[in-house]
PDB file of C-alpha atoms in Angstrom:
ATOM      1  CA  UNK A 144     -10.805  55.693  55.103  1.00 52.00           C
ATOM      2  CA  UNK A 145     -13.573  55.261  52.543  1.00 53.00           C
ATOM      3  CA  UNK A 146     -14.258  51.813  51.092  1.00 52.00           C
ATOM      4  CA  UNK A 147     -13.842  51.424  47.332  1.00 50.00           C
ATOM      5  CA  UNK A 148     -16.998  50.171  45.692  1.00 51.00           C
ATOM      6  CA  UNK A 149     -16.840  47.948  42.565  1.00 52.00           C
ATOM      7  CA  UNK A 150     -19.542  48.852  40.150  1.00 52.00           C
ATOM      8  CA  UNK A 151     -20.743  46.188  37.631  1.00 51.00           C
ATOM      9  CA  UNK A 152     -22.328  47.358  34.404  1.00 61.00           C
ATOM     10  CA  UNK A 153     -25.164  44.910  33.523  1.00 58.00           C
ATOM     11  CA  UNK A 154     -24.930  45.875  29.847  1.00 62.00           C
ATOM     12  CA  UNK A 155     -21.219  45.084  29.660  1.00 60.00           C
ATOM     13  CA  UNK A 156     -21.797  41.771  31.418  1.00 54.00           C
ATOM     14  CA  UNK A 157     -24.513  40.807  28.947  1.00 60.00           C
ATOM     15  CA  UNK A 158     -22.266  41.732  26.011  1.00 60.00           C
ATOM     16  CA  UNK A 159     -19.417  39.661  27.437  1.00 58.00           C
ATOM     17  CA  UNK A 160     -21.671  36.641  27.883  1.00 56.00           C
ATOM     18  CA  UNK A 161     -23.019  37.056  24.342  1.00 56.00           C
ATOM     19  CA  UNK A 162     -19.594  37.023  22.712  1.00 57.00           C
ATOM     20  CA  UNK A 163     -18.424  34.174  24.928  1.00 61.00           C
ATOM     21  CA  UNK A 164     -21.381  32.112  23.739  1.00 59.00           C
ATOM     22  CA  UNK A 165     -20.469  32.799  20.104  1.00 59.00           C
ATOM     23  CA  UNK A 166     -16.856  31.738  20.675  1.00 60.00           C
ATOM     24  CA  UNK A 167     -17.957  28.563  22.462  1.00 58.00           C
ATOM     25  CA  UNK A 168     -20.333  27.723  19.593  1.00 53.00           C
ATOM     26  CA  UNK A 169     -17.606  28.194  16.959  1.00 54.00           C
ATOM     27  CA  UNK A 170     -15.161  26.006  18.883  1.00 54.00           C
ATOM     28  CA  UNK A 171     -17.771  23.282  19.384  1.00 51.00           C
ATOM     29  CA  UNK A 172     -18.771  23.401  15.702  1.00 48.00           C
ATOM     30  CA  UNK A 173     -15.180  23.079  14.520  1.00 52.00           C
ATOM     31  CA  UNK A 174     -14.430  20.147  16.804  1.00 49.00           C
ATOM     32  CA  UNK A 175     -17.619  18.407  15.732  1.00 46.00           C
ATOM     33  CA  UNK A 176     -16.834  18.640  12.020  1.00 50.00           C
ATOM     34  CA  UNK A 177     -13.039  18.437  12.177  1.00 52.00           C
ATOM     35  CA  UNK A 178     -12.265  15.838  14.835  1.00 51.00           C
ATOM     36  CA  UNK A 179      -8.682  15.399  15.886  1.00 58.00           C
ATOM     37  CA  UNK A 180      -7.061  12.632  13.890  1.00 71.00           C
ATOM     38  CA  UNK A 181      -9.713  12.778  11.149  1.00 84.00           C
ATOM     39  CA  UNK A 182      -9.271  12.416   7.397  1.00 87.00           C
ATOM     40  CA  UNK A 183      -8.622  15.246   4.968  1.00 84.00           C
ATOM     41  CA  UNK A 184      -8.825  15.053   1.205  1.00 83.00           C
ATOM     42  CA  UNK A 185      -5.510  15.187  -0.617  1.00 83.00           C
ATOM     43  CA  UNK A 186      -5.133  16.226  -4.215  1.00 83.00           C
ATOM     44  CA  UNK A 187      -3.121  14.631  -6.992  1.00 88.00           C
ATOM     45  CA  UNK A 188      -1.865  16.369 -10.113  1.00 91.00           C
ATOM     46  CA  UNK A 189      -3.997  15.948 -13.227  1.00 92.00           C
ATOM     47  CA  UNK A 190      -3.924  12.181 -13.856  1.00 92.00           C
ATOM     48  CA  UNK A 191      -5.957  12.394 -17.071  1.00 90.00           C
ATOM     49  CA  UNK A 192      -8.325   9.611 -16.051  1.00 90.00           C
ATOM     50  CA  UNK A 193      -5.744   7.360 -14.398  1.00 93.00           C
ATOM     51  CA  UNK A 194      -6.594   5.633 -11.125  1.00 94.00           C
ATOM     52  CA  UNK A 195      -4.268   4.820  -8.223  1.00 95.00           C
ATOM     53  CA  UNK A 196      -3.267   1.123  -8.175  1.00 95.00           C
ATOM     54  CA  UNK A 197      -1.003   1.066  -5.108  1.00 96.00           C
ATOM     55  CA  UNK A 198       0.544   3.376  -2.519  1.00 97.00           C
ATOM     56  CA  UNK A 199       3.357   3.131   0.024  1.00 97.00           C
ATOM     57  CA  UNK A 200       5.222   5.403   2.431  1.00 98.00           C
ATOM     58  CA  UNK A 201       8.839   5.155   3.580  1.00 97.00           C
ATOM     59  CA  UNK A 202       8.289   7.546   6.509  1.00 97.00           C
ATOM     60  CA  UNK A 203       5.753  10.123   7.665  1.00 96.00           C
ATOM     61  CA  UNK A 204       6.620  12.509   4.817  1.00 97.00           C
ATOM     62  CA  UNK A 205       7.804  10.532   1.812  1.00 98.00           C
ATOM     63  CA  UNK A 206       5.411   8.356  -0.154  1.00 98.00           C
ATOM     64  CA  UNK A 207       4.883   6.882  -3.596  1.00 98.00           C
ATOM     65  CA  UNK A 208       1.857   5.855  -5.649  1.00 97.00           C
ATOM     66  CA  UNK A 209       1.344   4.105  -8.968  1.00 97.00           C
ATOM     67  CA  UNK A 210      -1.422   4.547 -11.515  1.00 96.00           C
ATOM     68  CA  UNK A 211      -3.216   2.677 -14.250  1.00 94.00           C
ATOM     69  CA  UNK A 212      -2.376   3.212 -17.909  1.00 93.00           C
ATOM     70  CA  UNK A 213      -4.035   5.966 -19.913  1.00 90.00           C
ATOM     71  CA  UNK A 214      -2.996   7.234 -23.356  1.00 87.00           C
ATOM     72  CA  UNK A 215      -0.322   4.501 -23.332  1.00 91.00           C
ATOM     73  CA  UNK A 216       1.406   5.961 -20.245  1.00 94.00           C
ATOM     74  CA  UNK A 217       1.343   5.192 -16.525  1.00 95.00           C
ATOM     75  CA  UNK A 218       2.690   7.335 -13.681  1.00 96.00           C
ATOM     76  CA  UNK A 219       4.696   6.941 -10.510  1.00 97.00           C
ATOM     77  CA  UNK A 220       3.759   9.747  -8.115  1.00 97.00           C
ATOM     78  CA  UNK A 221       5.703  11.001  -5.114  1.00 97.00           C
ATOM     79  CA  UNK A 222       5.033  13.194  -2.084  1.00 97.00           C
ATOM     80  CA  UNK A 223       7.595  14.698   0.283  1.00 97.00           C
ATOM     81  CA  UNK A 224       5.170  16.389   2.689  1.00 95.00           C
ATOM     82  CA  UNK A 225       2.978  13.563   3.918  1.00 94.00           C
ATOM     83  CA  UNK A 226       0.636  13.607   0.945  1.00 93.00           C
ATOM     84  CA  UNK A 227      -0.387  17.258   0.977  1.00 92.00           C
ATOM     85  CA  UNK A 228       1.154  17.609  -2.479  1.00 93.00           C
ATOM     86  CA  UNK A 229       2.032  15.006  -5.087  1.00 96.00           C
ATOM     87  CA  UNK A 230       4.100  15.279  -8.263  1.00 96.00           C
ATOM     88  CA  UNK A 231       4.811  12.943 -11.183  1.00 96.00           C
ATOM     89  CA  UNK A 232       8.022  11.126 -10.352  1.00 96.00           C
ATOM     90  CA  UNK A 233       8.274   8.749 -13.322  1.00 96.00           C
ATOM     91  CA  UNK A 234       6.375   7.870 -16.477  1.00 95.00           C
ATOM     92  CA  UNK A 235       6.444   4.584 -18.342  1.00 94.00           C
ATOM     93  CA  UNK A 236       4.803   3.607 -21.599  1.00 91.00           C
ATOM     94  CA  UNK A 237       2.419   0.655 -21.575  1.00 89.00           C
ATOM     95  CA  UNK A 238       3.648  -0.546 -18.137  1.00 91.00           C
ATOM     96  CA  UNK A 239       0.775  -1.855 -16.014  1.00 92.00           C
ATOM     97  CA  UNK A 240       1.751  -1.124 -12.412  1.00 95.00           C
ATOM     98  CA  UNK A 241       0.490  -3.638  -9.843  1.00 95.00           C
ATOM     99  CA  UNK A 242       2.619  -3.226  -6.687  1.00 97.00           C
ATOM    100  CA  UNK A 243       5.082  -0.701  -5.262  1.00 98.00           C
ATOM    101  CA  UNK A 244       7.183  -1.480  -2.199  1.00 98.00           C
ATOM    102  CA  UNK A 245      10.263   0.065  -0.570  1.00 98.00           C
ATOM    103  CA  UNK A 246      12.750  -1.709   1.702  1.00 97.00           C
ATOM    104  CA  UNK A 247      14.292   1.556   2.974  1.00 97.00           C
ATOM    105  CA  UNK A 248      14.126   5.258   2.191  1.00 97.00           C
ATOM    106  CA  UNK A 249      16.153   4.871  -1.017  1.00 97.00           C
ATOM    107  CA  UNK A 250      15.523   1.416  -2.469  1.00 98.00           C
ATOM    108  CA  UNK A 251      12.169   0.426  -3.897  1.00 98.00           C
ATOM    109  CA  UNK A 252      10.576  -1.890  -6.430  1.00 98.00           C
ATOM    110  CA  UNK A 253       7.567  -1.777  -8.735  1.00 97.00           C
ATOM    111  CA  UNK A 254       5.984  -4.956 -10.067  1.00 96.00           C
ATOM    112  CA  UNK A 255       3.720  -5.252 -13.074  1.00 94.00           C
ATOM    113  CA  UNK A 256       4.288  -5.888 -16.739  1.00 91.00           C
ATOM    114  CA  UNK A 257       4.625  -4.544 -20.225  1.00 89.00           C
ATOM    115  CA  UNK A 258       5.313  -6.356 -23.489  1.00 81.00           C
ATOM    116  CA  UNK A 259       8.460  -5.489 -25.441  1.00 79.00           C
ATOM    117  CA  UNK A 260       9.457  -7.567 -28.486  1.00 74.00           C
ATOM    118  CA  UNK A 261       7.011 -10.334 -27.495  1.00 70.00           C
ATOM    119  CA  UNK A 262       8.474 -10.686 -23.983  1.00 72.00           C
ATOM    120  CA  UNK A 263       7.572  -9.199 -20.614  1.00 81.00           C
ATOM    121  CA  UNK A 264       9.413  -6.558 -18.609  1.00 85.00           C
ATOM    122  CA  UNK A 265       7.990  -6.761 -15.114  1.00 92.00           C
ATOM    123  CA  UNK A 266      10.075  -5.296 -12.261  1.00 96.00           C
ATOM    124  CA  UNK A 267      11.432  -1.769 -11.877  1.00 96.00           C
ATOM    125  CA  UNK A 268      13.933  -0.737  -9.192  1.00 97.00           C
ATOM    126  CA  UNK A 269      15.218   2.521  -7.752  1.00 98.00           C
ATOM    127  CA  UNK A 270      18.210   3.013  -5.460  1.00 98.00           C
ATOM    128  CA  UNK A 271      17.958   6.798  -5.124  1.00 98.00           C
ATOM    129  CA  UNK A 272      14.422   7.393  -3.793  1.00 97.00           C
ATOM    130  CA  UNK A 273      12.788   7.414  -7.197  1.00 96.00           C
ATOM    131  CA  UNK A 274      15.168   9.780  -8.958  1.00 96.00           C
ATOM    132  CA  UNK A 275      15.910   7.011 -11.453  1.00 97.00           C
ATOM    133  CA  UNK A 276      14.125   3.734 -12.203  1.00 97.00           C
ATOM    134  CA  UNK A 277      15.544   0.774 -14.135  1.00 95.00           C
ATOM    135  CA  UNK A 278      14.461  -2.764 -15.005  1.00 94.00           C
ATOM    136  CA  UNK A 279      15.981  -5.756 -13.240  1.00 94.00           C
ATOM    137  CA  UNK A 280      16.289  -9.295 -14.530  1.00 92.00           C
ATOM    138  CA  UNK A 281      13.177 -11.465 -14.191  1.00 90.00           C
ATOM    139  CA  UNK A 282      12.116 -14.878 -15.509  1.00 90.00           C
ATOM    140  CA  UNK A 283      11.461 -14.866 -19.239  1.00 85.00           C
ATOM    141  CA  UNK A 284       7.844 -14.591 -20.366  1.00 86.00           C
ATOM    142  CA  UNK A 285       6.419 -13.884 -16.901  1.00 91.00           C
ATOM    143  CA  UNK A 286       4.507 -10.982 -15.401  1.00 92.00           C
ATOM    144  CA  UNK A 287       3.817  -9.777 -11.853  1.00 95.00           C
ATOM    145  CA  UNK A 288       0.279 -10.112 -10.499  1.00 95.00           C
ATOM    146  CA  UNK A 289       1.465  -9.244  -6.987  1.00 97.00           C
ATOM    147  CA  UNK A 290       4.818  -8.959  -5.243  1.00 97.00           C
ATOM    148  CA  UNK A 291       6.414  -9.135  -1.792  1.00 97.00           C
ATOM    149  CA  UNK A 292       9.884  -7.641  -1.259  1.00 97.00           C
ATOM    150  CA  UNK A 293      11.677  -8.826   1.896  1.00 96.00           C
ATOM    151  CA  UNK A 294      14.945  -7.004   1.289  1.00 96.00           C
ATOM    152  CA  UNK A 295      17.047  -5.771  -1.619  1.00 96.00           C
ATOM    153  CA  UNK A 296      18.050  -9.335  -2.478  1.00 96.00           C
ATOM    154  CA  UNK A 297      14.951 -11.413  -1.687  1.00 97.00           C
ATOM    155  CA  UNK A 298      11.848 -10.840  -3.776  1.00 97.00           C
ATOM    156  CA  UNK A 299       8.833 -13.065  -4.357  1.00 97.00           C
ATOM    157  CA  UNK A 300       6.159 -12.488  -6.961  1.00 97.00           C
ATOM    158  CA  UNK A 301       3.111 -14.388  -8.159  1.00 97.00           C
ATOM    159  CA  UNK A 302       1.815 -14.825 -11.677  1.00 95.00           C
ATOM    160  CA  UNK A 303      -1.811 -15.725 -12.231  1.00 93.00           C
ATOM    161  CA  UNK A 304      -1.671 -17.704 -15.448  1.00 89.00           C
ATOM    162  CA  UNK A 305      -2.424 -21.229 -16.637  1.00 84.00           C
ATOM    163  CA  UNK A 306       0.846 -21.065 -18.580  1.00 84.00           C
ATOM    164  CA  UNK A 307       3.898 -20.623 -16.356  1.00 86.00           C
ATOM    165  CA  UNK A 308       1.916 -19.263 -13.437  1.00 90.00           C
ATOM    166  CA  UNK A 309       2.969 -19.683  -9.828  1.00 94.00           C
ATOM    167  CA  UNK A 310       5.380 -18.220  -7.295  1.00 96.00           C
ATOM    168  CA  UNK A 311       8.831 -17.007  -8.306  1.00 96.00           C
ATOM    169  CA  UNK A 312      11.630 -16.160  -5.857  1.00 96.00           C
ATOM    170  CA  UNK A 313      15.070 -14.589  -6.035  1.00 96.00           C
ATOM    171  CA  UNK A 314      17.646 -14.291  -3.256  1.00 96.00           C
ATOM    172  CA  UNK A 315      20.261 -12.360  -5.223  1.00 97.00           C
ATOM    173  CA  UNK A 316      18.382  -9.295  -6.387  1.00 95.00           C
ATOM    174  CA  UNK A 317      17.072 -10.854  -9.590  1.00 95.00           C
ATOM    175  CA  UNK A 318      20.230 -12.447 -10.946  1.00 95.00           C
ATOM    176  CA  UNK A 319      18.570 -15.867 -10.673  1.00 96.00           C
ATOM    177  CA  UNK A 320      14.996 -16.965 -10.029  1.00 96.00           C
ATOM    178  CA  UNK A 321      13.330 -20.224  -8.985  1.00 95.00           C
ATOM    179  CA  UNK A 322       9.701 -21.197  -9.558  1.00 95.00           C
ATOM    180  CA  UNK A 323       8.457 -22.440  -6.188  1.00 95.00           C
ATOM    181  CA  UNK A 324       4.977 -23.633  -7.145  1.00 94.00           C
ATOM    182  CA  UNK A 325       2.639 -23.668 -10.132  1.00 93.00           C
ATOM    183  CA  UNK A 326      -0.343 -22.572  -8.022  1.00 93.00           C
ATOM    184  CA  UNK A 327      -2.018 -19.750  -9.980  1.00 91.00           C
ATOM    185  CA  UNK A 328      -1.891 -17.155  -7.216  1.00 95.00           C
ATOM    186  CA  UNK A 329      -3.142 -13.596  -7.644  1.00 95.00           C
ATOM    187  CA  UNK A 330      -1.966 -12.243  -4.283  1.00 96.00           C
ATOM    188  CA  UNK A 331       1.039 -12.790  -2.028  1.00 97.00           C
ATOM    189  CA  UNK A 332       1.797 -11.641   1.515  1.00 97.00           C
ATOM    190  CA  UNK A 333       5.018 -12.425   3.404  1.00 97.00           C
ATOM    191  CA  UNK A 334       4.996 -11.683   7.127  1.00 97.00           C
ATOM    192  CA  UNK A 335       8.722 -12.397   7.320  1.00 95.00           C
ATOM    193  CA  UNK A 336      11.334 -14.412   5.443  1.00 95.00           C
ATOM    194  CA  UNK A 337       9.671 -17.712   6.468  1.00 95.00           C
ATOM    195  CA  UNK A 338       5.920 -17.213   6.936  1.00 96.00           C
ATOM    196  CA  UNK A 339       3.746 -16.150   4.041  1.00 97.00           C
ATOM    197  CA  UNK A 340       0.500 -16.657   2.135  1.00 98.00           C
ATOM    198  CA  UNK A 341      -0.644 -16.795  -1.461  1.00 97.00           C
ATOM    199  CA  UNK A 342      -4.243 -16.560  -2.593  1.00 96.00           C
ATOM    200  CA  UNK A 343      -6.337 -17.308  -5.645  1.00 94.00           C
ATOM    201  CA  UNK A 344      -9.749 -15.690  -6.040  1.00 90.00           C
ATOM    202  CA  UNK A 345     -10.973 -17.401  -9.211  1.00 85.00           C
ATOM    203  CA  UNK A 346     -13.325 -20.326  -9.798  1.00 85.00           C
ATOM    204  CA  UNK A 347     -11.779 -22.449  -7.032  1.00 89.00           C
ATOM    205  CA  UNK A 348     -10.516 -19.882  -4.503  1.00 92.00           C
ATOM    206  CA  UNK A 349      -7.873 -20.984  -2.010  1.00 95.00           C
ATOM    207  CA  UNK A 350      -5.265 -19.698   0.412  1.00 96.00           C
ATOM    208  CA  UNK A 351      -1.927 -21.434   0.735  1.00 97.00           C
ATOM    209  CA  UNK A 352       0.678 -20.976   3.485  1.00 97.00           C
ATOM    210  CA  UNK A 353       4.436 -21.412   3.731  1.00 97.00           C
ATOM    211  CA  UNK A 354       6.625 -21.603   6.820  1.00 96.00           C
ATOM    212  CA  UNK A 355       9.962 -22.047   5.030  1.00 96.00           C
ATOM    213  CA  UNK A 356      10.181 -19.030   2.744  1.00 95.00           C
ATOM    214  CA  UNK A 357       8.148 -20.525  -0.065  1.00 94.00           C
ATOM    215  CA  UNK A 358       9.955 -23.828  -0.554  1.00 93.00           C
ATOM    216  CA  UNK A 359       6.684 -25.584   0.317  1.00 95.00           C
ATOM    217  CA  UNK A 360       3.100 -24.355   0.224  1.00 96.00           C
ATOM    218  CA  UNK A 361       0.079 -25.972   1.897  1.00 96.00           C
ATOM    219  CA  UNK A 362      -3.600 -25.124   1.351  1.00 96.00           C
ATOM    220  CA  UNK A 363      -5.111 -23.859   4.620  1.00 96.00           C
ATOM    221  CA  UNK A 364      -8.493 -22.679   3.377  1.00 93.00           C
ATOM    222  CA  UNK A 365     -10.756 -22.877   0.342  1.00 92.00           C
ATOM    223  CA  UNK A 366     -11.065 -19.116   0.273  1.00 91.00           C
ATOM    224  CA  UNK A 367      -8.766 -16.548  -1.299  1.00 93.00           C
ATOM    225  CA  UNK A 368      -7.857 -13.045  -0.163  1.00 96.00           C
ATOM    226  CA  UNK A 369      -7.516  -9.561  -1.536  1.00 94.00           C
ATOM    227  CA  UNK A 370      -5.342  -8.328   1.310  1.00 95.00           C
ATOM    228  CA  UNK A 371      -3.710  -9.703   4.468  1.00 96.00           C
ATOM    229  CA  UNK A 372      -2.241  -8.047   7.554  1.00 96.00           C
ATOM    230  CA  UNK A 373      -0.519  -9.642  10.556  1.00 97.00           C
ATOM    231  CA  UNK A 374       0.455  -7.866  13.777  1.00 97.00           C
ATOM    232  CA  UNK A 375       2.616 -10.751  14.993  1.00 96.00           C
ATOM    233  CA  UNK A 376       3.437 -14.294  13.887  1.00 94.00           C
ATOM    234  CA  UNK A 377       0.079 -15.618  15.162  1.00 97.00           C
ATOM    235  CA  UNK A 378      -2.538 -12.891  14.794  1.00 98.00           C
ATOM    236  CA  UNK A 379      -3.732 -11.615  11.448  1.00 98.00           C
ATOM    237  CA  UNK A 380      -6.700 -10.750   9.246  1.00 98.00           C
ATOM    238  CA  UNK A 381      -7.539 -11.349   5.617  1.00 97.00           C
ATOM    239  CA  UNK A 382     -10.210  -9.828   3.438  1.00 96.00           C
ATOM    240  CA  UNK A 383     -12.073 -11.489   0.595  1.00 90.00           C
ATOM    241  CA  UNK A 384     -15.881 -11.629   0.498  1.00 83.00           C
ATOM    242  CA  UNK A 385     -15.687 -10.794   4.216  1.00 92.00           C
ATOM    243  CA  UNK A 386     -13.060 -10.403   6.912  1.00 97.00           C
ATOM    244  CA  UNK A 387     -11.523 -13.393   8.673  1.00 97.00           C
ATOM    245  CA  UNK A 388      -9.120 -13.590  11.609  1.00 97.00           C
ATOM    246  CA  UNK A 389      -6.489 -16.083  12.660  1.00 97.00           C
ATOM    247  CA  UNK A 390      -4.801 -16.506  16.034  1.00 98.00           C
ATOM    248  CA  UNK A 391      -2.670 -19.524  15.143  1.00 97.00           C
ATOM    249  CA  UNK A 392      -0.494 -18.115  12.394  1.00 97.00           C
ATOM    250  CA  UNK A 393      -2.916 -18.708   9.559  1.00 97.00           C
ATOM    251  CA  UNK A 394      -3.620 -22.403  10.083  1.00 96.00           C
ATOM    252  CA  UNK A 395      -7.309 -21.735  10.789  1.00 96.00           C
ATOM    253  CA  UNK A 396      -9.483 -18.689  10.069  1.00 96.00           C
ATOM    254  CA  UNK A 397     -12.803 -17.530  11.530  1.00 95.00           C
ATOM    255  CA  UNK A 398     -15.229 -14.913  10.228  1.00 94.00           C
TER     256      UNK A 398
END
């Protein structure tokens, strides 16, 4: 019985190695410039010079964004595919949007202000995922510099003004409000219904803290903040001129 000989063609082997090298180069190039988990640019509709003021997501697909005012009109934008596409969800004349926050997939709030008949309208609400927006009751002659919504009933907002400024709180969805402090805060962050912070970034910057839902506020640092994030009741970070961290619930902060 004759043995079967395998014959290798050197030319075919060289060609195979050549194309394998090309494929390996393309794969390596793509991974280098498109790393897994990287960022991709997303595109808004024509905003006609408006800038984004705030953004929030209710899940991995549905999100909302607010814009500045241009040509007397500001926009609420919405995405239903994780931000790949956005559309104009709501328009409002002369309303300066500051904060947008949702408590569930359907119910959300927008804080800001616009002047109507010499008084302020400052909080919008939706109960059907942005299909309709309507104004809720708020303290007369106030505006929202920043806002923290704990649930559909409990809302806190700050007003940075020498006249009537401070922290305002409702526990019945806006039917009644109480002014908790006259501290002229620009920012507010509530970790939960008890622990929270307000900050002022002006001439005498300061951060104040509450542990009883805003009934009392105590200055913890002569430094304000532009944003705050906590991962538990003790550990958090705040950003102002730099980044500071706390491990004792915001009593002390270190750079």
